[in-house]
Amino acid sequence: MKPLTGLKVLELTAIGPVPFAGMQFRQFGAEVTRVLAPSSTDIDFLAESDADLLNRGKTILRANLKTPEGRARFEESLADADVLLEGFRPGVLERLGYVPDELLERFPTLVIGRLSGFGREGPLAPRAGHDINFLALSGVLAAIGPAERPMLPLNFVADFGGGAMHLLAAVLAMLVRRGITGTGGLADTSILAGTLGLTPMFHGLLADGHWTLEREANSIDGGLPYYAIYPTADERFVAVGALEQRFYRNLLELLELDDRFNAEDQYKRDTWPALREAIAARLRERTRDDWALAAEGIDCCLSPVLDFQEAMDCEHNRVNGWISDVPFARPDDLVSFSSDRR
């Protein structure tokens, strides 16, 4: 039995982070129902499709919240729900006639989780935005990529890592509070706020002089030659992350670099250009999989860069039970609970 078995979640139509949060609730055992308009729209084109993994296993409730019949269907489900998730722009839920404070008066045990893009105050509050925009305004985009220009990561750092995970944590916190007090409440955050919430460590490093605003000039942004991505003989790539001295020493032994380089000089910046060239040249001598095999059993933090399909075939991922093949290869059951074994 999953820890959230018996919990009922209503998820109002949204894209990206709210369905992702709903997916997490479902994977933790909750019964999740998506509330969709009667006709398909541009944001539910995969609804009821096996390919729509964010919404796999969710129940669908078709209801037009602008009609009395649709509102009645929604409110009937709401009366039995533990959680309501919504990701509209500020004011939309209220214009539909559902003011959070009034909902909590009618349904005092309900936990409402709200996720906007830019927050509910300020000049950007009513604006549309996507992952790239939230990354841009949080400082994250400027920190990612080569020195020449920022690099666009896949569309989930802000949406899923920032917005969805903060929404999920906040709603779970309110559910714990409800278990203590017996009453629900409101948890409200935004994708921009959640993305800012990913960055405290870097602000601390910056304030302490251990980070600069230049790209490829820091410890974990590609500035270090032993924390970087390198091409191999077959035009594939390996990722090297030998930050600690003991791992760096093992990396030097694996690569058999010449005696210009040793573990004691790891942090001497004047050696880094030559070291980067030497690592790059050596890794170019063999294929990605050859290097991965050579690094087996050695703590040198060298990994093959796998594509999505290769990650699904990875023996390690499969041994841990993280991959399901139904209806096709995909990540699943990524968290193990003691209650699963009962």
Coordinates of N, CA and C in Angstrom, one line a residue, residues 10-25 54-55 85-88 113-116 159-160 163-165 167-168:
L10 N -8.1 16.5 -6.7 CA -8.7 17.1 -7.9 C -7.7 18.0 -8.6
E11 N -7.5 17.9 -9.8 CA -6.5 18.6 -10.6 C -7.2 19.4 -11.7
L12 N -7.2 20.7 -11.6 CA -7.9 21.5 -12.6 C -6.9 21.6 -13.8
T13 N -7.5 21.6 -15.0 CA -6.8 21.6 -16.3 C -5.6 22.6 -16.2
A14 N -4.5 22.0 -16.6 CA -3.3 22.9 -16.7 C -2.2 22.1 -17.5
I15 N -1.1 22.7 -17.8 CA 0.0 22.1 -18.5 C 1.2 22.1 -17.6
G16 N 2.1 21.1 -17.8 CA 3.4 21.2 -17.2 C 3.4 20.8 -15.7
P17 N 3.7 21.8 -14.9 CA 4.0 21.5 -13.5 C 2.8 21.0 -12.7
V18 N 1.6 21.4 -12.9 CA 0.5 20.9 -12.1 C 0.2 19.5 -12.4
P19 N 0.1 19.1 -13.7 CA 0.0 17.6 -14.0 C 1.2 16.8 -13.5
F20 N 2.4 17.4 -13.5 CA 3.5 16.7 -12.9 C 3.4 16.5 -11.4
A21 N 2.9 17.5 -10.7 CA 2.6 17.3 -9.3 C 1.6 16.3 -9.0
G22 N 0.5 16.3 -9.9 CA -0.5 15.3 -9.8 C 0.0 13.9 -10.0
M23 N 0.9 13.8 -11.0 CA 1.5 12.5 -11.3 C 2.2 12.0 -10.0
Q24 N 2.9 12.9 -9.3 CA 3.6 12.5 -8.1 C 2.6 12.0 -7.0
F25 N 1.6 12.7 -6.9 CA 0.5 12.3 -5.9 C 0.0 10.9 -6.3
L54 N 2.3 12.0 -17.9 CA 2.0 12.9 -16.7 C 0.6 12.6 -16.2
N55 N -0.3 12.1 -17.1 CA -1.6 11.9 -16.6 C -2.1 10.5 -16.6
L85 N -5.7 21.0 -6.8 CA -4.6 21.7 -7.4 C -5.0 22.5 -8.6
E86 N -4.5 23.7 -8.7 CA -4.8 24.6 -9.8 C -3.6 25.4 -10.2
G87 N -3.5 25.6 -11.5 CA -2.4 26.4 -12.1 C -2.7 27.5 -13.0
F88 N -3.9 28.1 -12.8 CA -4.3 29.2 -13.6 C -3.5 30.5 -13.3
G113 N -3.9 23.7 -3.4 CA -2.5 24.0 -3.8 C -2.6 24.9 -5.1
R114 N -2.0 26.1 -5.0 CA -2.1 27.0 -6.2 C -0.7 27.2 -6.7
L115 N -0.6 27.2 -8.0 CA 0.7 27.5 -8.7 C 0.5 28.4 -9.9
S116 N 1.0 29.6 -9.7 CA 1.0 30.6 -10.8 C 2.3 30.6 -11.5
D159 N 9.8 24.5 -14.6 CA 8.4 23.9 -14.5 C 8.3 22.8 -13.5
F160 N 9.1 21.8 -13.6 CA 9.0 20.6 -12.8 C 9.9 20.7 -11.5
G163 N 8.7 24.8 -10.0 CA 7.3 24.9 -9.6 C 6.6 23.7 -9.0
A164 N 6.7 22.6 -9.8 CA 5.9 21.4 -9.3 C 6.4 20.8 -8.0
M165 N 7.7 20.8 -7.8 CA 8.2 20.2 -6.6 C 7.9 21.1 -5.4
L167 N 5.3 23.1 -5.2 CA 3.9 22.9 -5.0 C 3.6 21.6 -4.2
L168 N 4.2 20.5 -4.7 CA 4.1 19.2 -4.0 C 4.4 19.2 -2.6

